[in-house]
Structures are given as structure tokens and as C-alpha cells.
Amino acid sequence: MELSKYILITAFTFVLFSCKTEQKENAIVEESTTGFPISPVNIRNVKLTDEFWLPIIKRVQEKTIEYAIKKCEEEGRFDNFLIAGKKMEGTVKGAMPFDDSDVYKIIEGASNSLISAPNEHLEKMLDSLIAIVKIGQEADGYLTTWRTINPAKPPAPWVKVIEGKRWESLFMSHELYNAGHMYEAAAVHYEATGERNFLDIAIKNADLMVKTFGDSKGQIKAVPGHQIIESGLIKLYQITKNEDYLNLAKYFLDNRGNPNNHELYGPYSQDHMPVVQQDEVVGHAVRAVYMYAAMTDIAAIKKDTAYSMAVDKLWNNMVSKKMYITGGIGARHDGEAFGENYELPNLTAYNETCAAIGDIYWNHRLHNLYGDSKCFDVIERTLYNGLISGLSLDGTNFFYPNALESDGIYKSNRGSCTRQSWFDCSCCPTNLIRFIPSIPGLIYSKTTNEIYVNLYASNEATIDLDTKPIHISQKTDYPWNGQVSMTINPDKESEFSLKLRIPGWARNVVLPGNLYSYLNTSNASVSVSVNGKPISVNINNEYVTISRTWKANDMVEIIFPMEVREVITNSKVKENKNKVALEFGPIVYAIEEIDNPQNFDNIKIDKYEVFEVKKENNLLEGVNTIQSKNMKAIPYYAWSNRGIGKMKVWIEEKSNN
């Protein structure tokens, strides 16, 4: 560790300062044609003041990033780049062929932090990490450190080595996966800083990929084992306008399931049939949703109806047959995979944190394509429940799988009953770092004359509609109560439509499809007013659209009535027969043994149960609890922050016979 620090200070000083001299004058990224009719509002233009999300994001920025860098240094992630570049002696460090990607994801998360909050110290730290990455890149652009260091000895035994050549084991080598995360990170870093030091490393590697893969003479016919290079290439295309990157991304997608192109990997890698023929989500859940996100990009950019029809079918299958109430996906530990339709075990649920993140990336693209509130019903449910459950309240412990039940014995979290401080496969901690600072970019989206309000969180935003700046101030205590107030301040009087999302839970819809339903229909109605005057709200509408000429200090108020709701599952899910889950607003609840020490195993919900919602500011950093005469429930995301014990989301109903 000390040696790597010494080398960084001495040998890389020139690299560090010379790499920042290129094209500083071109710092602003040109607006790219994404093909999507709806554009998200950049996190640069959304300043969170929210009491729920801001502490979580700050925790990642101030604790988790630094913690992950320390862990990566301890485990040799940075040393591998130095060893590959002959600046340090040694063998490959770490246990996984994708360890390089952890460094890229940290850079991406820190870059997202820079977009929303410029920080000179953080920017210099990133320059240091990028300088280390540059050292590990081979002259022709190749960059996977384990293979550069010793191609005959991969860090994991499941990477097959025959001749010790590049690309010989794409099913599991993760050479293309590493590249994909590098491209994603480089794109965000360029957006954040305008500096090309990382972008040029990524472009050099992508140019090698374009030369290497394809159907031309001398090229390799192949597709990646673990998808993500596809969406990374598309991001490079959007920055550079180099269509070679877009074409290679589509080539990789078009040739999945093509036995004339390569020996098929099978359903585990979604390589069992052409992607446009797939209509059921199968195999490794993270690989799947990364692929579906890239397919949605292609559907938008190429106006490809075969791709859009495929992603629609896949999405419908997932939300109506294979999604947990927390928004989690992936039922099986074996293969980190989706199970069969309606296979949703609780104790052994996998629900990888990375899969939740990938699913949000996919659903965000689908919303940008269709403007459908259903996509944000999935996003919101996942955000508040099955995603942030992956991070402890102290920011330094992590769930890889996110079970919906614990007996205090079964070690669901890769050898542990509770969150762990790190993993030999650390994809989930670094993916949380990558994603969480980008959350403000989900709140709003826009067209030329519409503003979509997709999520409710206190913030100050500036949104340009056809060069007209619109300032929005949103204040709310969501998700603990449903009151939202917004002040609309256009620079000058402007006519446009404000589209307010009505969450599914406020429309008596748990998730799209019939996988879950509320035990009883709520008759409470959503109310919306503008400057104190009520607006008609149809409970079946997913958005309330207010079209008018907006003036300074126009006030919009929304009230989403919140009450404790009992959820039941489709009878085809055998695991949840005669059980209910509790919700309040967008939050799914769980009972923990620590709150119910006397009768945990015997807790049952009576048909006439009376619930009380109580705000407990000193519990789990401030939460609403649900209490009744025989139990106390906490938000699912906060479970296992007080030691090992029993937990369950699905609670037995008391028989009334």
C-alpha cells in the first residue's frame, strides 16, 4: 500500500498534470441526440434540500466513497493498474476478473457528486485515480489488468484459460464488462469536469473494440458474457458522434442468441435466442437489466420497433410475474438469477443490490421513451425499499442480496446474516456509490413544453424549456407524509404543462399487473390546487396535467392521503399464501425481532387490526413506525441495523373461522 502511494506521488506527477492540458476550452458537452422524446433534468440543475434523500447522498459522498477507496487500496485494486503498467512488481491482487470495474464505479459516483457539488479536492483525487488507470492501459488501448499482468493466471478459477490470449473466455473473462463500466464512468467524468483525461482512455479502448469485433475479415465474431459495454458504447457515441460505437453496441445485441456468430452462452447470459424474440426475463438478473437498458437505447435512437416490442414484453413479464414487493428482482442465489414465473421465495430471495440499480436505469430509459408513470412506480418502489436496503445507516456495511425474511440463522448475505463491511466480489458497494449521487436526476424530466414531476423530494430546480428558465421550489416531508408544495417561478410568464405524477400506491395500484393488490380499496382522494383553487383529479390518471400560463410565485399544492395498507399476493405465489405485507405511502414495512422480542414467531394480522403510525425521530435516524396491539413494524430498508435477528415482510393473517 505504501509503495503504491510512493509511486503515485513520484512517478505519476507528470502524468497527473500533463493529462489536464487537453481541450480545456471544449469543457461543455454538446447536447447529444439520444432519440428519446423526453429528457431527464440534469442533477446539475436540481439541488436537493430533502430530509430523506440528502442525508443518504451525503453519507455516500462523505463516508462511503472514502471507505471504498480505502478498501480498494487494501485489496490491491489500484496496485493492479501499476503492476500492469510495469510501475510496480507483483502478481494479480484480488479474487475477481472484474476488480478493475470497482475503481471505475467509484470514479463515476464521485463524478456525479462533482456535477451537483463542485469540489476541487475531490476533482484532484479523481485525477490521481485516473492517472493510475492510465498507467495500466496497453499501447493499443487494451485495459483489463489481470490479463495484462499474467494472462495465464486469471484471479478466478471459473475464467477458462487455454492459450492465454485476449478475448478467449468472453463468457466469464469480464474484459468487455470492465470496458463498459469504464465508458460509463468516463462519460460522467467528462460531463462533470469537461476534462478529457479519462474520456481519452475510454475512447482509445473503444477504438480497439471497434477494430476487434465484427463480421469483417480478421475480426472476432462474439458478444460479451456480462452486458454493460453496450450502454457504455452508446454513451461514448452520444458524446463523440462516432457511429462506430453505436454500431458495435447494436452488433453485440443483434448477435445474442445467434449460433452462427459464436457458441451460445445460454439463458444465464440471455444468449439463448435473439434479443428481439425474448419475452421472459431469465438468467443472471444484473446482466439482464443492463442488456434491456441498452436495448431501450437502441429502440429510441434507431426507432427500432422490434426492439421496443421486445423490451415491452420483457418489462411486462418482470413486473407481473417476477418482481418482489420491494422492487427487488432475482429470486435465486444459484446464478444470481430470475426464477420461474411466480417463484418469489422470501428467506432465500436474492434481490441483488446491483440488479435493483440496473432495473432503475432501465425503467428511467423506458419513461424517457414513453412518458409512462408505471415506470416510475417501479423506480419509486425500488428506490425507497429494495435499493437503499443495500446500504447500512452508517454508510460502511452492505447487503449484496436483499432477503425479505430472516430466521437469524440462514446466512443470506454471502456468508452473513447481516450486512457485511465488504465482499471479495465488491460490485454492490461500488454500484451504490455509482448510483446514489445521481438520484436527483430522477426527479424531473421535460419535453419542449412539458415538465414531468416524477418523484417528490424537497429541492430547488432550474429547468430550461425551449431556452426559457423555469425555477421550481419543492417542499415536502415525503415519504413520511403526502403533503407537497411547489412554487413555480418562470423568468417571465410562460405557457407550458406541468405533469404531476400520481404514484401507483395513491391509485390503489401496488405494481403494474396483478402480481400484488391491496386487501381493501382506499376511497381517499388525491387533491391538487393551484394558487388555492382545486384542480380536478381523476384517480385513474397517472399524471395530473396542468396547462396554463405560469407567473411568478404560482403555488401548486398536492395532498396524497397516506394510510396503512395491507398487500396480498397473487395466489400463484405459493410462498405468500394467507400472508399480508404492510405499506405506508411508498414505504414497505417489516417486523424485526428486536422490536417484537416476546412473540415474534406468533405475530399474526387480524382482519380487523387497528394500526397506528408513529414518527420516531430517535429510531433508525428518524422513521415512521407502524404499531398495533400485537406488533411494531419498521421500514424494510432500515432492517438489520441493530444486530442479527429475525425479520419478515410477509406476515401471516389470523384465521377468522
XYZ file of C-alpha atoms in Angstrom:
657
model
C 0.000 0.000 0.000
C 2.773 2.422 0.934
C 4.641 1.560 -2.242
C 1.650 2.427 -4.405
C 1.319 5.788 -2.651
C 5.019 6.470 -3.217
C 4.770 5.621 -6.901
C 1.684 7.781 -7.281
C 3.445 10.797 -5.790
C 6.707 10.395 -7.704
C 6.304 8.530 -10.983
C 2.880 9.936 -11.886
C 3.327 13.598 -11.113
C 3.996 14.345 -14.779
C 1.042 12.225 -15.928
C -1.264 13.889 -13.446
C -0.519 17.423 -14.556
C 0.043 16.800 -18.262
C -3.238 14.955 -18.775
C -5.233 18.088 -17.881
C -3.867 20.269 -20.675
C -6.033 18.864 -23.456
C -9.090 20.677 -24.816
C -9.991 22.609 -21.688
C -11.797 25.053 -23.938
C -14.192 22.274 -25.008
C -15.403 21.600 -21.491
C -19.123 21.800 -22.209
C -20.599 18.591 -23.573
C -22.571 19.184 -26.744
C -26.232 18.228 -26.395
C -26.480 14.792 -27.982
C -29.334 13.283 -29.915
C -30.449 10.445 -27.699
C -33.561 9.579 -29.654
C -35.697 9.831 -26.517
C -38.635 12.273 -26.737
C -38.363 13.011 -23.001
C -35.157 14.245 -21.352
C -34.235 13.931 -17.672
C -33.324 17.173 -15.927
C -29.621 17.000 -15.107
C -28.541 16.751 -11.495
C -26.542 19.935 -12.073
C -29.885 21.769 -12.139
C -31.515 20.061 -9.150
C -30.273 20.988 -5.674
C -31.658 18.677 -3.014
C -32.709 20.055 0.354
C -34.619 16.912 1.245
C -34.506 15.450 4.765
C -34.839 11.885 3.468
C -32.554 11.719 0.424
C -29.961 14.392 1.153
C -28.530 12.610 4.232
C -28.265 9.363 2.260
C -26.449 11.049 -0.614
C -24.158 12.963 1.745
C -23.369 9.732 3.579
C -22.168 8.214 0.320
C -20.227 11.338 -0.643
C -18.619 11.881 2.741
C -18.162 8.324 4.041
C -18.823 5.535 1.566
C -16.598 6.837 -1.248
C -13.638 7.303 1.081
C -14.320 3.930 2.690
C -14.440 2.150 -0.684
C -11.214 3.790 -1.847
C -9.516 2.547 1.320
C -10.861 -0.965 0.740
C -9.771 -0.937 -2.902
C -6.301 0.165 -1.834
C -6.100 -2.541 0.841
C -7.120 -5.230 -1.636
C -4.818 -4.119 -4.436
C -7.341 -2.705 -6.915
C -5.059 0.252 -7.635
C -1.869 -1.805 -7.473
C -3.134 -3.947 -10.338
C -3.017 -0.953 -12.690
C 0.508 -0.152 -11.512
C 1.658 -3.741 -11.905
C 0.108 -3.949 -15.371
C 1.955 -0.769 -16.332
C 5.287 -2.091 -15.002
C 5.465 0.609 -12.329
C 5.254 -1.983 -9.568
C 6.311 -5.595 -9.314
C 3.923 -8.318 -8.297
C 1.165 -10.706 -9.274
C -2.535 -10.052 -9.699
C -4.225 -8.914 -6.483
C -7.859 -9.604 -5.688
C -10.175 -12.501 -6.418
C -12.284 -11.347 -9.351
C -11.628 -10.627 -13.048
C -13.835 -7.542 -12.783
C -11.981 -5.852 -9.908
C -10.974 -3.024 -12.268
C -14.629 -2.045 -12.567
C -14.818 -1.177 -8.867
C -12.361 1.647 -9.486
C -14.414 2.890 -12.428
C -17.654 2.868 -10.443
C -16.065 4.883 -7.640
C -14.896 7.429 -10.213
C -18.409 7.583 -11.683
C -20.075 8.124 -8.321
C -17.569 10.776 -7.324
C -18.047 12.451 -10.704
C -21.805 12.553 -10.154
C -21.021 14.236 -6.853
C -18.925 16.828 -8.689
C -21.798 17.607 -11.046
C -24.110 18.555 -8.201
C -21.453 19.945 -5.833
C -18.119 21.113 -7.344
C -15.227 20.143 -5.100
C -11.623 20.899 -6.060
C -10.165 18.374 -3.614
C -12.412 15.598 -4.954
C -11.583 16.508 -8.547
C -7.851 16.257 -7.833
C -8.361 12.922 -6.128
C -10.142 11.660 -9.241
C -7.281 12.891 -11.411
C -4.959 10.785 -9.265
C -7.115 7.676 -9.734
C -7.388 8.289 -13.473
C -3.607 8.676 -13.681
C -3.267 5.238 -12.108
C -5.777 3.783 -14.579
C -3.851 5.275 -17.488
C -0.684 3.502 -16.380
C -2.441 0.136 -16.718
C -3.559 0.681 -20.310
C -1.616 -1.103 -23.025
C -0.295 0.779 -26.056
C -3.150 -0.269 -28.351
C -5.818 0.691 -25.805
C -6.428 -2.696 -24.166
C -7.262 -2.431 -20.486
C -8.005 -5.394 -18.236
C -5.256 -5.562 -15.667
C -5.375 -9.237 -14.704
C -4.820 -10.331 -18.290
C -2.061 -7.796 -18.879
C -0.248 -8.873 -15.713
C -0.425 -12.618 -16.369
C -2.884 -13.862 -18.995
C -2.239 -17.477 -17.998
C -3.396 -16.959 -14.396
C -6.822 -15.333 -14.025
C -7.830 -14.390 -10.472
C -10.900 -16.642 -10.560
C -10.856 -20.359 -11.463
C -14.053 -20.085 -13.494
C -12.284 -17.982 -16.144
C -11.091 -20.575 -18.673
C -7.559 -20.062 -19.969
C -6.385 -22.045 -22.973
C -3.704 -20.068 -24.773
C -3.530 -17.029 -22.520
C -4.800 -14.715 -25.232
C -7.152 -11.772 -25.075
C -10.858 -12.388 -25.565
C -10.574 -16.195 -25.344
C -13.075 -16.565 -22.496
C -15.603 -13.797 -23.044
C -18.354 -15.717 -21.248
C -16.606 -15.098 -17.911
C -13.444 -13.032 -18.513
C -15.306 -9.717 -17.969
C -12.956 -7.929 -20.378
C -15.914 -6.265 -22.083
C -17.752 -5.727 -18.795
C -14.763 -3.834 -17.397
C -14.694 -1.716 -20.541
C -18.396 -0.926 -20.263
C -18.086 0.414 -16.736
C -15.041 2.412 -17.821
C -17.020 4.056 -20.646
C -19.944 4.830 -18.338
C -17.623 6.412 -15.786
C -15.609 8.324 -18.361
C -18.771 9.837 -19.829
C -19.934 11.081 -16.422
C -16.454 12.374 -15.516
C -16.302 14.331 -18.779
C -19.747 15.770 -18.124
C -18.709 16.738 -14.604
C -15.341 18.316 -15.370
C -15.002 18.916 -19.094
C -11.611 17.226 -18.820
C -10.676 14.532 -21.343
C -8.139 12.632 -19.234
C -10.488 9.712 -18.581
C -12.554 10.104 -21.750
C -9.467 9.690 -23.938
C -8.536 6.465 -22.130
C -12.054 5.157 -22.791
C -12.054 6.233 -26.445
C -8.707 4.564 -27.066
C -10.125 1.339 -25.639
C -13.393 1.661 -27.585
C -11.474 2.162 -30.832
C -9.708 -1.129 -30.126
C -13.093 -2.806 -29.617
C -14.339 -1.459 -32.961
C -11.268 -2.890 -34.701
C -11.502 -6.212 -32.883
C -15.155 -7.266 -33.033
C -17.434 -7.656 -36.027
C -18.068 -9.685 -39.145
C -15.276 -8.263 -41.308
C -12.195 -10.241 -42.229
C -9.815 -10.612 -39.307
C -12.400 -9.574 -36.731
C -13.726 -11.715 -33.891
C -17.358 -12.773 -34.012
C -18.503 -12.656 -30.396
C -20.721 -10.997 -27.803
C -19.906 -10.127 -24.181
C -20.692 -12.577 -21.413
C -21.729 -9.869 -18.943
C -23.546 -6.997 -20.582
C -22.885 -3.302 -19.996
C -20.415 -2.448 -22.722
C -23.432 -1.860 -24.964
C -24.815 1.089 -22.985
C -21.272 2.356 -22.375
C -20.554 2.430 -26.111
C -23.820 4.276 -26.680
C -22.782 6.940 -24.169
C -19.476 7.388 -25.982
C -21.411 7.705 -29.242
C -23.606 10.409 -27.723
C -20.524 12.399 -26.715
C -18.352 11.873 -29.795
C -20.989 11.283 -32.522
C -18.785 8.397 -33.680
C -21.332 5.967 -35.111
C -18.829 3.111 -34.926
C -19.568 2.923 -31.201
C -23.328 2.836 -31.727
C -22.990 0.219 -34.456
C -20.805 -2.019 -32.278
C -23.306 -1.784 -29.421
C -26.074 -2.879 -31.764
C -23.852 -5.617 -33.203
C -23.360 -7.081 -29.730
C -27.123 -7.003 -29.133
C -28.127 -8.254 -32.568
C -25.871 -11.285 -32.276
C -27.003 -12.558 -28.912
C -28.672 -15.885 -29.483
C -27.029 -16.226 -32.903
C -25.233 -19.608 -33.098
C -23.636 -18.611 -36.399
C -21.790 -15.831 -34.593
C -20.478 -17.680 -31.531
C -21.029 -20.650 -29.270
C -24.069 -19.621 -27.258
C -23.749 -18.942 -23.511
C -27.367 -19.891 -22.844
C -30.170 -18.343 -20.731
C -27.800 -17.413 -17.876
C -26.419 -14.627 -20.096
C -29.657 -14.039 -22.053
C -27.879 -15.652 -25.010
C -30.386 -18.406 -25.749
C -32.321 -16.662 -28.511
C -32.164 -13.348 -30.405
C -32.987 -10.416 -28.146
C -35.966 -9.322 -30.250
C -37.553 -12.739 -29.697
C -37.131 -12.752 -25.917
C -40.320 -12.222 -23.927
C -39.421 -13.644 -20.498
C -36.774 -12.258 -18.154
C -34.355 -15.089 -17.427
C -30.874 -15.776 -16.154
C -28.496 -13.523 -14.251
C -30.651 -10.547 -13.275
C -27.937 -7.880 -13.439
C -26.767 -8.966 -16.878
C -30.395 -8.949 -17.985
C -31.410 -5.439 -16.948
C -28.163 -3.946 -18.255
C -28.980 -5.539 -21.607
C -32.601 -4.372 -21.546
C -31.431 -0.811 -20.842
C -29.184 -0.884 -23.915
C -31.997 -2.384 -25.989
C -34.176 0.551 -24.947
C -31.432 2.944 -26.072
C -31.395 1.254 -29.475
C -35.192 1.338 -29.668
C -35.071 5.099 -29.131
C -32.081 6.013 -31.280
C -32.856 3.714 -34.202
C -36.657 3.937 -33.889
C -36.475 0.148 -33.918
C -39.945 -1.267 -33.312
C -38.675 -4.855 -32.950
C -36.500 -3.721 -30.042
C -39.257 -1.646 -28.437
C -41.755 -4.514 -28.703
C -39.237 -6.856 -27.073
C -38.469 -4.589 -24.117
C -42.191 -4.033 -23.579
C -42.809 -7.782 -23.340
C -39.821 -8.308 -21.069
C -40.902 -5.475 -18.768
C -44.446 -6.797 -18.509
C -43.189 -10.268 -17.660
C -40.906 -8.895 -14.955
C -43.373 -6.634 -13.143
C -46.323 -9.015 -13.380
C -44.582 -12.302 -12.529
C -41.045 -11.859 -11.192
C -40.752 -8.735 -9.021
C -40.715 -8.571 -5.237
C -42.893 -6.098 -3.366
C -39.715 -4.143 -2.519
C -38.913 -3.724 -6.220
C -36.191 -6.362 -5.923
C -35.514 -8.780 -8.779
C -33.708 -12.101 -8.930
C -35.183 -14.940 -6.881
C -32.284 -17.376 -6.877
C -28.854 -17.400 -5.258
C -27.906 -20.014 -7.854
C -26.788 -17.974 -10.843
C -27.944 -14.706 -9.195
C -30.920 -15.308 -11.400
C -34.575 -14.748 -12.068
C -36.592 -17.822 -11.216
C -39.666 -19.221 -12.914
C -42.802 -17.128 -13.177
C -44.225 -16.526 -9.673
C -41.130 -18.016 -7.993
C -40.645 -15.475 -5.205
C -39.206 -17.068 -2.046
C -38.632 -14.803 0.942
C -35.944 -16.341 3.180
C -33.784 -17.283 0.198
C -34.652 -14.296 -2.006
C -31.590 -12.966 -3.812
C -32.614 -9.474 -4.924
C -29.073 -8.342 -5.652
C -28.483 -4.652 -4.947
C -26.842 -4.301 -8.368
C -29.989 -5.689 -10.003
C -32.147 -3.049 -8.297
C -29.809 -0.354 -9.593
C -29.779 -1.763 -13.112
C -33.559 -2.005 -13.090
C -33.850 1.691 -12.269
C -31.514 2.555 -15.143
C -33.757 0.524 -17.452
C -37.045 1.951 -16.175
C -35.711 5.501 -16.428
C -34.983 4.922 -20.111
C -38.442 3.434 -20.622
C -40.004 6.528 -19.099
C -37.903 8.741 -21.356
C -39.242 6.725 -24.283
C -42.916 6.522 -23.322
C -43.588 9.027 -20.546
C -45.430 6.284 -18.688
C -45.888 6.736 -14.939
C -45.757 2.954 -14.486
C -42.004 3.090 -14.968
C -41.707 5.475 -12.033
C -43.987 3.299 -9.945
C -41.241 0.680 -10.283
C -38.457 3.225 -9.738
C -40.035 4.724 -6.627
C -40.808 1.330 -5.073
C -37.249 0.154 -5.734
C -35.594 3.345 -4.505
C -37.346 3.527 -1.144
C -37.202 -0.181 -0.408
C -35.093 -2.785 -2.193
C -32.231 -0.496 -3.211
C -31.288 1.607 -0.192
C -31.681 -1.500 1.953
C -28.318 -2.434 0.442
C -26.533 0.303 2.426
C -26.334 0.492 6.210
C -27.262 3.644 8.073
C -23.581 4.215 8.850
C -22.640 4.009 5.169
C -19.976 1.315 5.540
C -21.854 -2.004 5.566
C -23.685 -3.609 2.686
C -26.229 -6.158 1.585
C -25.359 -7.959 -1.623
C -28.642 -9.963 -1.642
C -31.686 -8.370 -0.004
C -33.841 -11.081 1.584
C -37.450 -10.497 2.620
C -37.200 -12.757 5.639
C -34.532 -13.748 8.142
C -34.511 -16.506 10.742
C -31.271 -15.186 12.236
C -29.505 -18.380 11.149
C -29.543 -18.621 7.351
C -26.582 -16.631 6.042
C -28.317 -14.936 3.150
C -25.704 -12.205 2.626
C -22.830 -14.208 1.155
C -21.901 -15.888 4.424
C -23.511 -13.447 6.858
C -26.915 -12.931 8.467
C -26.482 -9.164 8.381
C -24.749 -6.546 6.256
C -21.036 -7.037 5.638
C -18.265 -4.456 5.612
C -17.058 -5.620 2.166
C -17.039 -8.586 -0.209
C -14.406 -10.326 -2.307
C -16.879 -9.520 -5.102
C -17.498 -5.876 -4.254
C -19.761 -4.978 -7.178
C -22.698 -3.918 -4.976
C -20.916 -1.442 -2.661
C -19.282 0.349 -5.578
C -22.500 0.279 -7.601
C -24.281 2.060 -4.747
C -21.523 4.675 -4.883
C -22.016 4.954 -8.618
C -25.774 5.356 -8.431
C -26.874 7.163 -5.267
C -25.330 10.586 -6.059
C -27.284 10.564 -9.344
C -30.705 10.267 -7.664
C -31.624 13.985 -8.056
C -31.574 13.403 -11.815
C -34.659 11.196 -11.494
C -36.955 13.839 -10.007
C -37.835 15.847 -13.120
C -37.920 15.327 -16.860
C -39.055 17.509 -19.731
C -40.049 17.963 -23.357
C -40.061 21.311 -25.182
C -43.229 22.446 -23.390
C -43.798 19.973 -20.542
C -42.251 19.423 -17.137
C -42.743 15.997 -15.563
C -42.600 15.835 -11.767
C -41.796 12.172 -11.275
C -40.649 11.973 -7.660
C -41.413 14.068 -4.615
C -38.486 15.403 -2.586
C -37.557 18.852 -1.325
C -35.340 20.617 -3.847
C -34.614 23.764 -5.794
C -34.513 23.213 -9.562
C -33.994 25.261 -12.696
C -35.455 23.719 -15.837
C -34.980 25.203 -19.302
C -37.988 24.834 -21.580
C -37.091 25.968 -25.079
C -34.477 28.393 -23.618
C -36.981 29.682 -21.032
C -35.720 29.047 -17.473
C -38.360 27.798 -15.057
C -37.479 27.741 -11.359
C -39.233 25.216 -9.155
C -39.031 25.018 -5.389
C -40.449 21.792 -3.958
C -41.028 21.310 -0.227
C -42.274 18.099 1.343
C -41.794 15.603 4.153
C -42.396 12.733 1.707
C -42.291 9.739 2.210
C -43.406 10.233 5.839
C -46.421 12.285 4.793
C -48.060 13.101 1.484
C -48.175 16.891 1.511
C -46.183 18.558 -1.277
C -45.949 22.245 -2.101
C -44.266 23.706 -5.165
C -43.519 27.286 -6.111
C -43.263 27.846 -9.855
C -41.154 30.830 -10.916
C -40.615 31.335 -14.644
C -38.148 34.090 -15.574
C -41.052 35.569 -17.484
C -44.662 34.495 -17.934
C -44.600 31.180 -19.791
C -47.169 28.789 -21.142
C -46.344 25.146 -20.532
C -47.745 21.973 -18.974
C -46.803 20.744 -15.521
C -47.355 16.991 -15.197
C -47.663 15.755 -11.622
C -47.218 12.022 -11.168
C -49.850 10.259 -9.085
C -47.976 7.296 -7.563
C -49.477 3.860 -8.020
C -49.939 3.407 -4.283
C -52.179 6.520 -4.297
C -54.255 4.986 -7.115
C -54.812 1.627 -5.372
C -52.138 0.028 -7.568
C -49.232 -1.746 -5.870
C -47.343 -2.535 -9.070
C -48.432 -2.692 -12.711
C -50.058 -6.048 -13.439
C -51.841 -8.334 -10.994
C -48.936 -9.757 -9.011
C -49.880 -7.710 -5.932
C -53.034 -5.938 -4.815
C -54.294 -4.076 -1.784
C -56.526 -6.081 0.501
C -59.000 -3.223 0.657
C -59.597 -0.371 -1.767
C -58.910 3.076 -0.368
C -61.518 5.724 -1.038
C -59.202 8.565 -0.073
C -58.722 11.020 -2.915
C -55.682 12.938 -4.070
C -56.154 16.708 -4.075
C -54.305 19.256 -6.215
C -54.662 23.018 -6.171
C -53.086 25.960 -7.991
C -52.942 29.201 -6.024
C -55.535 27.747 -3.676
C -58.002 26.732 -6.397
C -58.726 22.984 -6.642
C -57.860 21.102 -9.825
C -59.976 18.158 -10.909
C -58.127 14.892 -10.281
C -59.147 11.594 -11.850
C -57.748 8.850 -9.633
C -57.168 6.684 -12.713
C -54.848 9.229 -14.299
C -51.192 8.533 -13.766
C -50.327 12.235 -14.181
C -52.343 15.329 -13.388
C -51.554 17.718 -16.231
C -51.884 21.436 -15.540
C -51.591 23.529 -18.713
C -51.628 27.275 -18.199
C -49.643 30.469 -18.444
C -47.435 30.367 -15.378
C -46.491 33.507 -13.495
C -44.040 34.336 -10.729
C -44.745 32.622 -7.398
C -47.540 30.410 -8.645
C -48.234 27.852 -5.931
C -49.090 24.206 -6.516
C -50.160 22.062 -3.597
C -50.691 18.311 -3.622
C -52.009 16.065 -0.885
C -51.531 12.318 -1.212
C -53.542 10.754 1.619
C -51.425 8.160 3.401
C -52.757 5.297 5.446
C -51.551 1.848 6.402
C -52.285 -0.520 3.530
C -52.307 -4.306 3.574
C -50.949 -6.006 0.460
C -51.722 -9.512 -0.738
C -50.047 -11.546 -3.458
C -51.365 -13.358 -6.500
C -52.381 -16.879 -5.452
C -49.814 -18.327 -7.862
C -47.093 -17.210 -5.441
C -47.331 -20.129 -3.031
C -44.869 -18.598 -0.563
C -47.221 -15.775 0.397
C -50.478 -17.672 0.777
C -52.546 -16.298 3.681
C -49.991 -13.562 4.334
C -50.073 -9.782 4.103
C -47.427 -7.090 3.876
C -47.785 -3.578 5.276
C -47.180 -0.331 3.432
C -47.441 3.341 4.263
C -47.116 5.590 1.238
C -44.225 4.284 -0.878
C -42.576 2.504 2.071
C -42.764 -1.272 2.549
C -42.579 -2.359 6.199
C -41.055 -5.325 8.017
C -41.250 -6.659 11.546
C -37.969 -7.291 13.357
C -37.380 -9.470 16.368
C -35.652 -6.642 18.245
C -38.952 -4.700 18.313
C -41.069 -7.781 18.985
C -38.932 -9.963 21.254
C -41.694 -11.825 23.097
C -43.953 -13.100 20.370
C -42.178 -12.715 17.035
C -42.928 -16.178 15.646
C -46.584 -15.923 16.626
C -47.393 -12.486 15.209
C -50.470 -12.568 13.010
C -52.512 -9.791 11.453
C -56.169 -9.818 12.420
C -58.820 -8.980 9.854
C -59.864 -6.024 11.999
C -56.367 -4.951 13.044
C -56.125 -1.295 14.056
C -52.838 0.337 13.078
C -51.199 3.465 14.413
C -48.461 5.332 12.551
C -45.957 6.922 14.878
C -42.998 9.147 13.991
C -39.939 8.109 16.000
C -37.195 10.655 15.461
C -34.647 8.778 17.571
C -35.128 5.396 15.908
C -33.090 4.397 12.834
C -32.283 8.051 12.077
C -35.955 9.017 12.161
C -38.717 6.812 10.771
C -42.444 6.289 10.855
C -43.272 3.019 12.595
C -46.499 1.061 12.262
C -47.838 -0.286 15.523
C -50.813 -2.326 16.653
C -51.769 -4.195 19.814
C -49.503 -7.119 18.929
C -46.623 -5.808 16.817
C -44.356 -2.990 15.714
C -43.053 -2.636 12.157
C -40.221 -0.524 10.726
C -39.385 0.471 7.140
C -37.885 -2.545 5.384
C -34.874 -0.572 4.138
C -33.713 0.023 7.733
C -33.785 -3.571 8.970
C -30.619 -5.247 10.299
C -29.046 -2.022 11.539
C -29.354 -3.157 15.189
C -27.737 -6.575 15.114
C -28.666 -10.050 13.904
C -32.209 -11.256 14.439
C -35.387 -12.428 12.818
C -37.271 -10.336 10.267
C -40.113 -10.752 7.825
C -42.052 -8.643 5.382
C -44.906 -11.082 4.822
C -46.942 -11.671 7.994
C -49.499 -14.409 8.498
C -53.167 -13.498 8.589
C -55.101 -14.670 11.609
C -57.754 -17.204 10.711
C -61.258 -15.875 11.386
C -63.016 -19.221 11.127
